[in-house]
mmCIF file of C-alpha atoms in Angstrom:
data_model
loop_
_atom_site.group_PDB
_atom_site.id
_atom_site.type_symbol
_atom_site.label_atom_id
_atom_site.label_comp_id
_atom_site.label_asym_id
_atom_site.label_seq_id
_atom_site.Cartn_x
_atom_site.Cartn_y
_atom_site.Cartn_z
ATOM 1 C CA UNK A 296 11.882 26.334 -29.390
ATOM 2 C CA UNK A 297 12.362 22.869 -28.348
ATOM 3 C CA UNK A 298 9.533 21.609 -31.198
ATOM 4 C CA UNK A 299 10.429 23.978 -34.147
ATOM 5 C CA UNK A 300 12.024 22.980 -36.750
ATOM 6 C CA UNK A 301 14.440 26.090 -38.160
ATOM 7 C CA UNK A 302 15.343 26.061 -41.716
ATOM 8 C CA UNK A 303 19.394 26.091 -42.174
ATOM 9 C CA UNK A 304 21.986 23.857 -44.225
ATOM 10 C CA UNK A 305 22.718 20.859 -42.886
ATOM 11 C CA UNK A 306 26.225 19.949 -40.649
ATOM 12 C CA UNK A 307 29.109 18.239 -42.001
ATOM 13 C CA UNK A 308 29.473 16.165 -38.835
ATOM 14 C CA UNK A 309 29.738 12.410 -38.791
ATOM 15 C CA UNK A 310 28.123 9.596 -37.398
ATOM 16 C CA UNK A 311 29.143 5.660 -36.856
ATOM 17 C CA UNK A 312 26.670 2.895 -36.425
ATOM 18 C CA UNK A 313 26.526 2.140 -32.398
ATOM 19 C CA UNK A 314 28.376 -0.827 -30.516
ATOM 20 C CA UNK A 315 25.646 -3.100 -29.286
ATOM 21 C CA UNK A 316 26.285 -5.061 -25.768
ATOM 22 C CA UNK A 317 27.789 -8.684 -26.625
ATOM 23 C CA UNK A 318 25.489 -10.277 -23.548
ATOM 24 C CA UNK A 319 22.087 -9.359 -22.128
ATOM 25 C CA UNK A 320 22.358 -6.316 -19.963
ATOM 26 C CA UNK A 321 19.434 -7.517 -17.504
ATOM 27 C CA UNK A 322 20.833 -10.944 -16.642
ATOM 28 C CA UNK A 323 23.887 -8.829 -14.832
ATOM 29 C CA UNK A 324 21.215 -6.927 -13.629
ATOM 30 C CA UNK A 325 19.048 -9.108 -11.948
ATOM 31 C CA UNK A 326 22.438 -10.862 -10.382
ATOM 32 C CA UNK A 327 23.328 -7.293 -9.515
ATOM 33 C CA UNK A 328 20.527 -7.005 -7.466
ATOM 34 C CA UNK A 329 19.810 -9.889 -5.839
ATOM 35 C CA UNK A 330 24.019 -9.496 -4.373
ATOM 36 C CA UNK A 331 22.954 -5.778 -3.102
ATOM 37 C CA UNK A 332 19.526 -7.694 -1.494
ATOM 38 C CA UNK A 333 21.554 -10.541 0.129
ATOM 39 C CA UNK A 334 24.429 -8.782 1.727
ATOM 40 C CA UNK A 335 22.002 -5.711 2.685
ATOM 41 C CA UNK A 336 20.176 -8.965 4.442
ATOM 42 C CA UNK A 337 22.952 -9.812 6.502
ATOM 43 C CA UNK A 338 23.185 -6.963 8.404
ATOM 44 C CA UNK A 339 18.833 -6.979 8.924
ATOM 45 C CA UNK A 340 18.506 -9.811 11.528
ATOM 46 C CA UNK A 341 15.258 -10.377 13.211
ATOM 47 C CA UNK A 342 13.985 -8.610 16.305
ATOM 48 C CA UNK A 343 13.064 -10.402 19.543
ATOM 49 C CA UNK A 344 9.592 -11.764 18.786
ATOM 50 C CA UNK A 345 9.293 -10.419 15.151
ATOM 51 C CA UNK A 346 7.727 -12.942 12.893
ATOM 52 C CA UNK A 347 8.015 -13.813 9.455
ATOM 53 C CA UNK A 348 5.354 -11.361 8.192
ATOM 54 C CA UNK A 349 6.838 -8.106 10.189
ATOM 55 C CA UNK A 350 9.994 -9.310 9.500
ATOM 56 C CA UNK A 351 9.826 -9.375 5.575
ATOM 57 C CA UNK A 352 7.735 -6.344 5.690
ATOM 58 C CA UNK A 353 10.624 -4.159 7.971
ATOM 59 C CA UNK A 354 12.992 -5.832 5.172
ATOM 60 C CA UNK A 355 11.037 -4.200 2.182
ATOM 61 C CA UNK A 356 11.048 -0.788 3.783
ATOM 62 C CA UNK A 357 14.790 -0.808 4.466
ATOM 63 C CA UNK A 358 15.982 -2.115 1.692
ATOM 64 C CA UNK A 359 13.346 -0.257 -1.040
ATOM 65 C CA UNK A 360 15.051 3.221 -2.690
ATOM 66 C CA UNK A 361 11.781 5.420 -1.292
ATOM 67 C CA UNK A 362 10.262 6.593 2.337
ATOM 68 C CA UNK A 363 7.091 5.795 2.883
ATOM 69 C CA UNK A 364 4.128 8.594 3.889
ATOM 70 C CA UNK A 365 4.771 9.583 7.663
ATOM 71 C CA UNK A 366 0.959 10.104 7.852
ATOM 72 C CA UNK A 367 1.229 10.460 12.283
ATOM 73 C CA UNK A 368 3.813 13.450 11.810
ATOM 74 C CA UNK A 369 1.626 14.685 8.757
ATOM 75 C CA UNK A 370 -1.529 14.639 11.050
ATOM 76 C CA UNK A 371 0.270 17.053 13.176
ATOM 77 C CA UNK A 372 2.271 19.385 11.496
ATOM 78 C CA UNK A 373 -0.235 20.097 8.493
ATOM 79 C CA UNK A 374 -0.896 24.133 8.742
ATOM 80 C CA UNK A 375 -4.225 25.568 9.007
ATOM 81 C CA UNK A 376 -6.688 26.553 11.304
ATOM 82 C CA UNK A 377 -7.833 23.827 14.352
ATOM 83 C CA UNK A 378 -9.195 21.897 15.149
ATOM 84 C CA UNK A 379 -7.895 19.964 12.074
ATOM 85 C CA UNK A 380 -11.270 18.333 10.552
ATOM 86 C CA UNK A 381 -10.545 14.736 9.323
ATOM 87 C CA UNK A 382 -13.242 11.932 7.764
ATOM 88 C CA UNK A 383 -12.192 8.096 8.018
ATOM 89 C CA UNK A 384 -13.926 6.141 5.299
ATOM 90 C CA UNK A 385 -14.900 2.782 5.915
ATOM 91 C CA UNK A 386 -13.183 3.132 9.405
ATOM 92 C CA UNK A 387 -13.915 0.006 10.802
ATOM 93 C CA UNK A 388 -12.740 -0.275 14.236
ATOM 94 C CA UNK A 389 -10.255 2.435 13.485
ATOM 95 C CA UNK A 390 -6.979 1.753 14.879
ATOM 96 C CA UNK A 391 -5.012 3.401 12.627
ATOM 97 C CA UNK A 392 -7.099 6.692 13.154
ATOM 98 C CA UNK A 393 -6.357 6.205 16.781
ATOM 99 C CA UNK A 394 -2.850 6.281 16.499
ATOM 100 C CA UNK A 395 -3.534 9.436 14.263
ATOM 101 C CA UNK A 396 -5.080 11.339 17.024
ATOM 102 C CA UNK A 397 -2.604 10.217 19.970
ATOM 103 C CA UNK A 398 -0.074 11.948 18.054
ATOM 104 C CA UNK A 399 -1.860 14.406 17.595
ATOM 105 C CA UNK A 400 -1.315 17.788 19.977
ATOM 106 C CA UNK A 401 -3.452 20.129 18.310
ATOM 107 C CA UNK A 402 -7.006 19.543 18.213
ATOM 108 C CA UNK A 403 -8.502 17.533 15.915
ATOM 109 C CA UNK A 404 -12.363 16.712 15.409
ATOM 110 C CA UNK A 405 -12.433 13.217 13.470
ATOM 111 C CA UNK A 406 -15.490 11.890 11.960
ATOM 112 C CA UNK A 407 -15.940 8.159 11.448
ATOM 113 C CA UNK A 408 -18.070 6.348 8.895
ATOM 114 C CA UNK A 409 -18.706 2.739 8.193
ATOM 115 C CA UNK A 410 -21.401 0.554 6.966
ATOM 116 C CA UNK A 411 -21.075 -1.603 9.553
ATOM 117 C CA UNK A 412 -22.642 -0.249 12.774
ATOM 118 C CA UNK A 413 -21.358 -3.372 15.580
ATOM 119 C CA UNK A 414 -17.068 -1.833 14.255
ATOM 120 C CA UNK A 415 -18.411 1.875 14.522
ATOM 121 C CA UNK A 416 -19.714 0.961 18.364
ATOM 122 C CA UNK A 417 -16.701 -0.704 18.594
ATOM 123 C CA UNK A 418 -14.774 2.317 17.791
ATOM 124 C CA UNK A 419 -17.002 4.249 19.721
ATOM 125 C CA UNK A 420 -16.907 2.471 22.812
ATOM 126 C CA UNK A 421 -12.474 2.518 22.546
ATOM 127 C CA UNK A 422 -12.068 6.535 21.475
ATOM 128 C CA UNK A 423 -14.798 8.154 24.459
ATOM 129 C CA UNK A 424 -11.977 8.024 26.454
ATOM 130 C CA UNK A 425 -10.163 10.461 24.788
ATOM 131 C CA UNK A 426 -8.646 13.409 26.590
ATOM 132 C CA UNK A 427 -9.056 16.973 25.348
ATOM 133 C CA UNK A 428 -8.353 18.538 22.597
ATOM 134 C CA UNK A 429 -9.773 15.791 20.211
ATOM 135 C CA UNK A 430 -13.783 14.971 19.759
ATOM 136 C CA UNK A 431 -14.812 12.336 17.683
ATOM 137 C CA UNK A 432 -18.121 11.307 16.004
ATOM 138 C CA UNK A 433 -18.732 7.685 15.267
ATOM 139 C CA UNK A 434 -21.593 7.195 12.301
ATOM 140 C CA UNK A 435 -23.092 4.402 10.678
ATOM 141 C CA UNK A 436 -23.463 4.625 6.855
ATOM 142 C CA UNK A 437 -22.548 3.629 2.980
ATOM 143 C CA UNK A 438 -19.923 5.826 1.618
ATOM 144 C CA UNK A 439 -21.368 4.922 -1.753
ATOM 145 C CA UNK A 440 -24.142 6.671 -0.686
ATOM 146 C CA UNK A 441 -22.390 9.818 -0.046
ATOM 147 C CA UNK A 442 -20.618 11.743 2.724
ATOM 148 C CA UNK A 443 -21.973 13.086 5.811
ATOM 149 C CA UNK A 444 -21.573 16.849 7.144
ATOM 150 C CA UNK A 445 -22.523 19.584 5.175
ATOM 151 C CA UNK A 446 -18.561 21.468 5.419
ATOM 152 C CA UNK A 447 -15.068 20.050 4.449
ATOM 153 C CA UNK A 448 -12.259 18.893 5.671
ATOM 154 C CA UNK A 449 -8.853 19.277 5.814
ATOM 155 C CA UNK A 450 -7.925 15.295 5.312
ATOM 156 C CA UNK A 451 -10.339 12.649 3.647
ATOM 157 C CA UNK A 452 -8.699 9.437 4.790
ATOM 158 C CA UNK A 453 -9.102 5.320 3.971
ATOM 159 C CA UNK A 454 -7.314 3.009 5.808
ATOM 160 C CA UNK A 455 -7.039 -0.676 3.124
ATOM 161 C CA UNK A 456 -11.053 -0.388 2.232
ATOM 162 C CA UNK A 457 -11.022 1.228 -1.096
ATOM 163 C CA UNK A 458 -11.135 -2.141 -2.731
ATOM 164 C CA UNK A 459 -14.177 -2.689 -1.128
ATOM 165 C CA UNK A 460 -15.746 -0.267 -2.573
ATOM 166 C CA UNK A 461 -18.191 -0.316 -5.647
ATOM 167 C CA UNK A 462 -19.037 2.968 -7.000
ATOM 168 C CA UNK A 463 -15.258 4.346 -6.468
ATOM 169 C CA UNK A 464 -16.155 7.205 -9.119
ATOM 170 C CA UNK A 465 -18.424 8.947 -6.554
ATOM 171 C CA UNK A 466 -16.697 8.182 -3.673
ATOM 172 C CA UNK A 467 -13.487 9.651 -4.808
ATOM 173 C CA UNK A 468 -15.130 12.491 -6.605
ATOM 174 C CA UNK A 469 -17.224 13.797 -3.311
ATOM 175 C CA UNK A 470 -13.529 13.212 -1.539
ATOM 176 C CA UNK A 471 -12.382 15.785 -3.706
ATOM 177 C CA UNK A 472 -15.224 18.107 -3.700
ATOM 178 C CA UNK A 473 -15.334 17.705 -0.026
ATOM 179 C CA UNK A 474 -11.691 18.665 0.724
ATOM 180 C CA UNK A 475 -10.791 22.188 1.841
ATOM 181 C CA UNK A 476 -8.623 24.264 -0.866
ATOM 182 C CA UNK A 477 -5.781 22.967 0.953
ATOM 183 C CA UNK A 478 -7.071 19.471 2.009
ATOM 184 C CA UNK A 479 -5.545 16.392 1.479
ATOM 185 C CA UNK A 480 -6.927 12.918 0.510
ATOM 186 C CA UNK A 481 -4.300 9.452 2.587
ATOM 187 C CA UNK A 482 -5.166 6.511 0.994
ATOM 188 C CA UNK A 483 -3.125 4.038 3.403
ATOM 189 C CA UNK A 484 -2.421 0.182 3.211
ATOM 190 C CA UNK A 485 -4.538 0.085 0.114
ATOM 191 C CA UNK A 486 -5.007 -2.579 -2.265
ATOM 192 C CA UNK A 487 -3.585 -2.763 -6.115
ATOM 193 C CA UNK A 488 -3.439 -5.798 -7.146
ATOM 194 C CA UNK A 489 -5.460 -7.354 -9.355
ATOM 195 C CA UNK A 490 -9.107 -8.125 -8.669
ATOM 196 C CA UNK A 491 -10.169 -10.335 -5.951
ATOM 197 C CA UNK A 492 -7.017 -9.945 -3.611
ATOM 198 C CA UNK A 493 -5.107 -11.552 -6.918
ATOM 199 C CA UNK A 494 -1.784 -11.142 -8.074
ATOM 200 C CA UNK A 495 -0.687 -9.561 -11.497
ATOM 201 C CA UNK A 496 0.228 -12.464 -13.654
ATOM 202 C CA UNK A 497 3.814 -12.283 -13.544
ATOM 203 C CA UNK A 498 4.158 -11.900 -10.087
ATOM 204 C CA UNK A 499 2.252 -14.832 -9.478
ATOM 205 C CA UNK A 500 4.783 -17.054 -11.514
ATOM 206 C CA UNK A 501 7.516 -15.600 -9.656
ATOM 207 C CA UNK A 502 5.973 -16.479 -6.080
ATOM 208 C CA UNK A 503 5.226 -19.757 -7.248
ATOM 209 C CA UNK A 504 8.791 -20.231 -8.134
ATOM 210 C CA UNK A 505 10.107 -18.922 -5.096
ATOM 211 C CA UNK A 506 7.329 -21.160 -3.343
ATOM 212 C CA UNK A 507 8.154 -24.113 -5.069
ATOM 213 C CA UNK A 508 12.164 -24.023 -3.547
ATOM 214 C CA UNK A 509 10.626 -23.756 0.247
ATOM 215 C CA UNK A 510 10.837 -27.511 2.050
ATOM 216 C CA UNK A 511 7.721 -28.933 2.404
ATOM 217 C CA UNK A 512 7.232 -28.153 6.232
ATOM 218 C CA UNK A 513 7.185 -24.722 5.098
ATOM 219 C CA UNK A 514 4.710 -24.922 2.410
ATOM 220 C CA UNK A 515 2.411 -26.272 4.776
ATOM 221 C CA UNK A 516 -1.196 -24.494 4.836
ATOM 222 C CA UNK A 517 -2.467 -23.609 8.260
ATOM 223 C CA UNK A 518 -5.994 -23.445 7.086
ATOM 224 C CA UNK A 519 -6.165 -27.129 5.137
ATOM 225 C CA UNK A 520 -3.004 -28.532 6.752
ATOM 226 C CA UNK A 521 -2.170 -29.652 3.282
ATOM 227 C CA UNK A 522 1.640 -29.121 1.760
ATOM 228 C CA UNK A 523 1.013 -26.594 -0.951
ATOM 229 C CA UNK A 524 2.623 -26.911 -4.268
ATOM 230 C CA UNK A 525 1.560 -24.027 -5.803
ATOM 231 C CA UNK A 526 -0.259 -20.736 -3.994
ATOM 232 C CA UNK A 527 -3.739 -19.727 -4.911
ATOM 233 C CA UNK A 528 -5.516 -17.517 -7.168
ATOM 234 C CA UNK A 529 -8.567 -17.979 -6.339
ATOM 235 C CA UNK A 530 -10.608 -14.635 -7.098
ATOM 236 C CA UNK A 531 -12.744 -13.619 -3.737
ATOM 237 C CA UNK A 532 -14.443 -10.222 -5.499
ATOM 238 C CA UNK A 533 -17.637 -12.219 -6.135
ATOM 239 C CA UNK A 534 -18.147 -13.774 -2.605
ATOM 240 C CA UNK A 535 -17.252 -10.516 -0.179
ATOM 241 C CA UNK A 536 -16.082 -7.634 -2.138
ATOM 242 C CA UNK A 537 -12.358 -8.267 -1.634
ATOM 243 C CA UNK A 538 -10.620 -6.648 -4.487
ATOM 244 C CA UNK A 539 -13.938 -5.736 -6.518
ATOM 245 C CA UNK A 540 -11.823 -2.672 -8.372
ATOM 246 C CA UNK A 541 -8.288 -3.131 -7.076
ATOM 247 C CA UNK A 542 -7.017 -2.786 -10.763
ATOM 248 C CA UNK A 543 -8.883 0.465 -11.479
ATOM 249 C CA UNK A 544 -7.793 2.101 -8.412
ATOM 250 C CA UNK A 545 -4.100 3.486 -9.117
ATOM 251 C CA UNK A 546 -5.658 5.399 -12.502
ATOM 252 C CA UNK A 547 -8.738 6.881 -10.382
ATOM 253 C CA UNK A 548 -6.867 8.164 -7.888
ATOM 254 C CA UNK A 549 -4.752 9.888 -9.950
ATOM 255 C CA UNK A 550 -8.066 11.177 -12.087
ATOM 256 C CA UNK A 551 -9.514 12.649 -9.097
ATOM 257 C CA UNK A 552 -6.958 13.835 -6.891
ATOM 258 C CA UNK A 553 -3.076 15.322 -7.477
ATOM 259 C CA UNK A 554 -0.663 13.108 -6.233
ATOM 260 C CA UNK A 555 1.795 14.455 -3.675
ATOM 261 C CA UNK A 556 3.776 11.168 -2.488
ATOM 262 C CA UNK A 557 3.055 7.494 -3.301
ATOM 263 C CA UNK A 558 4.702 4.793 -1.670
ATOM 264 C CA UNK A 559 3.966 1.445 -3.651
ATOM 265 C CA UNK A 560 5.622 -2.580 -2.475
ATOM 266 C CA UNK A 561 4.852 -5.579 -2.360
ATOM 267 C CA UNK A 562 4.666 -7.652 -5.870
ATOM 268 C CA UNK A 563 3.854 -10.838 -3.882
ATOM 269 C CA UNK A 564 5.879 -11.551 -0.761
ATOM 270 C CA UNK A 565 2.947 -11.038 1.617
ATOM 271 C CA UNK A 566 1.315 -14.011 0.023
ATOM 272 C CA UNK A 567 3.972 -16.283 1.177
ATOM 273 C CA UNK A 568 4.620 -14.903 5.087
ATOM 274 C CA UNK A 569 0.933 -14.444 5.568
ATOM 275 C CA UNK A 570 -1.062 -16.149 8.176
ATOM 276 C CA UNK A 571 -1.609 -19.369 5.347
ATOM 277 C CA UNK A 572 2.309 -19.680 5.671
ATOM 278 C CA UNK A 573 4.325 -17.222 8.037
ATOM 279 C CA UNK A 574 3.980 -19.277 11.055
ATOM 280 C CA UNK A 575 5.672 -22.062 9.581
ATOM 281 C CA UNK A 576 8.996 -20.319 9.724
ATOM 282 C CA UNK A 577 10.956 -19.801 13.154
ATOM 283 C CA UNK A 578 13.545 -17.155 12.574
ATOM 284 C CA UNK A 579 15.320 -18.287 15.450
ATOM 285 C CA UNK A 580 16.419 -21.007 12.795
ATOM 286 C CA UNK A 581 19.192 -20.516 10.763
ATOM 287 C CA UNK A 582 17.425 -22.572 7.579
ATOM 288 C CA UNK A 583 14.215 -21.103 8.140
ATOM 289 C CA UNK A 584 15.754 -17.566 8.178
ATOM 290 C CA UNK A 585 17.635 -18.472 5.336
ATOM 291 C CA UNK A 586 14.669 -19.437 3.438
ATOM 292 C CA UNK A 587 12.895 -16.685 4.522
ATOM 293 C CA UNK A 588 15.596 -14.581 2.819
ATOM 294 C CA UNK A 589 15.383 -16.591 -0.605
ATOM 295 C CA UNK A 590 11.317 -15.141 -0.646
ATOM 296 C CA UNK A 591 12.677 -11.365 0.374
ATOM 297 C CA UNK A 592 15.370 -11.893 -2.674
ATOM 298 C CA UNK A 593 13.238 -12.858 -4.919
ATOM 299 C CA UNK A 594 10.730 -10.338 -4.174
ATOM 300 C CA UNK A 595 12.940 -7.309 -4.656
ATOM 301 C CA UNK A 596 14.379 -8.593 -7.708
ATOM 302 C CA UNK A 597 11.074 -9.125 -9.342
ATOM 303 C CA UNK A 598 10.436 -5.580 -8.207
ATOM 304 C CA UNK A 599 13.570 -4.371 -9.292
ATOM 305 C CA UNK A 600 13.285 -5.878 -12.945
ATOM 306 C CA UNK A 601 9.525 -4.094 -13.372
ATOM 307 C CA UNK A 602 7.440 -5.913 -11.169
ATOM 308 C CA UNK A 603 4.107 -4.344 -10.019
ATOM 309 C CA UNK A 604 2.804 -3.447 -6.352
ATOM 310 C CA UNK A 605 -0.096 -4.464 -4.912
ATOM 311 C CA UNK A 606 0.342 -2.085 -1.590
ATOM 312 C CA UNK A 607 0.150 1.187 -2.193
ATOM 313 C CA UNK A 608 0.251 4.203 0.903
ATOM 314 C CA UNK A 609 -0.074 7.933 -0.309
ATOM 315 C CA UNK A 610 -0.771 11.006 -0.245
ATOM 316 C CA UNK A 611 -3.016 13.238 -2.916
ATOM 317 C CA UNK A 612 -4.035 17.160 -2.249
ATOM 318 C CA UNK A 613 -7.683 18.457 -3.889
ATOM 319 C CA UNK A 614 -7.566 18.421 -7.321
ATOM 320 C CA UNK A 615 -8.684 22.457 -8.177
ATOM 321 C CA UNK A 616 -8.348 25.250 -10.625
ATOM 322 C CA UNK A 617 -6.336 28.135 -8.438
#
């Protein structure tokens, strides 16, 4: 009924033309926002021996209107017979899986799969001390090349490596084929940006702004010690992968799996408090502090007014006909 059209006569009511704002609605917007962000600052001071990088990031997930995946509680409250069966793609040394497992009470039996076989012995040589109930296999391999085991699991997960990743349309589809009925796919601390660890073009001219107000001292570059004027864009998807399909990942993940919660931040402010710039600010310093909370403004306003993510931590279940 809420498409057809019935046949009937037509009202007597009346209408009048509609009163159009005087002023631009988003410029008391933006100012709107950017008073919520600097008096929710005030009462967000940094934590003995928290540096610029933590500190802006702590700031983001305070002051954004959305919770972020609690993949450790997740890992251990997800129902289902144990031991829970997890994969790590591209698990590197797999630190984040560790802190999966140790809080973990029920058994789990995690699998572990990189390309590169001197992080899997890494990995390898740090989890064998395990205690009961958890086992863990450590293997050496190329996701693109398929997954290993011959059963499924119960969680599929990828810890920022996705945007390594070259043929994502297999990967992602033997995720999903791979998963139990009621398995799960994390995709955490991944990449969204644009290609080659870029940022979308609007974002960019918004850090650069921001940038451009910092004092020299804090512009300086740790890796050239040159004073910046501008940040770079350089695109690093030829020379080592970074980023090869960051800007196809958001639609394939939703083509391949269902989402369940996704947690997206981050337009640009971890391009200015990374390690090129954060340890140029001491927040012990009242400027520096200060200036440190002109780059958080100006983040969340940019994100508030329809800027785009480039971190992106969630949660999709198996995509599956019941």
């Amino acid at each position: 009924s809420m498409y057809g059209v019935e046949g009937g006569r037509r009202g007597a009511g009346s209408i009048r033309d509609a009163e159009l704002p005087a002023s631009d609605p988003s410029r008391h917007f933006v100012a709107d926002q950017e008073r919520r962000v600097r008096a929710a600052l005030a009462a967000l001071p940094p934590q003995t021996g928290e540096g610029a990088f933590v500190y802006a990031s702590r700031c983001l997930g305070a002051l954004l209107p959305m919770a972020p995946p609690d993949f450790l509680h997740r890992a251990d409250s997800l129902p289902g017979p144990r031991p829970l069966r997890m994969l790590s793609l591209c698990a590197g040394a797999a630190r984040v899986e560790e802190q999966i497992l140790r809080s973990c009470r029920e058994p789990v039996h995690l699998t572990l799969l990189d390309a590169t076989r001197e992080l899997v012995q890494r990995a390898a040589d740090r989890l064998q001390s395990f205690a009961s109930p958890h086992t863990v296999d450590c293997l050496v391999g190329d996701v693109n090349l398929g997954l290993p085991g011959d059963g499924s699991y119960d969680v599929i997960l990828c810890v920022s490596a996705l945007h390594h990743v070259a043929d994502l349309e297999r990967v992602l589809a033997d995720c999903n084929a791979r998963l139990s009925d009621h398995g799960e796919f994390w995709s955490i601390g991944e990449q969204i940006g644009r290609n080659g660890n870029r940022l979308w073009p609007e974002a960019l001219a918004a850090a650069n702004a921001a940038f451009a107000r910092l004092p020299a001292r804090l512009r300086r570059n740790v890796h050239t010690g040159a004073t910046d004027e501008s940040i770079s864009d350089a695109d690093y998807s030829a020379g080592c992968f970074e980023g090869i399909r960051s800007e196809e990942l958001e639609t394939l993940l939703e083509q391949h799996f269902v989402a369940v919660q996704t947690y997206k931040r981050n337009a640009f402010l971890w391009r200015l408090v990374d390690a090129t710039y954060g340890d140029n600010f001491g927040l012990q310093d009242a400027g520096d502090l200060g200036h440190l909370h002109d780059l958080i403004v100006a983040e969340l306003v940019h994100w508030a007014a329809g800027g785009r993510s480039t971190e992106q931590h969630s949660i999709y279940r198996k995509k599956t006909v019941r």
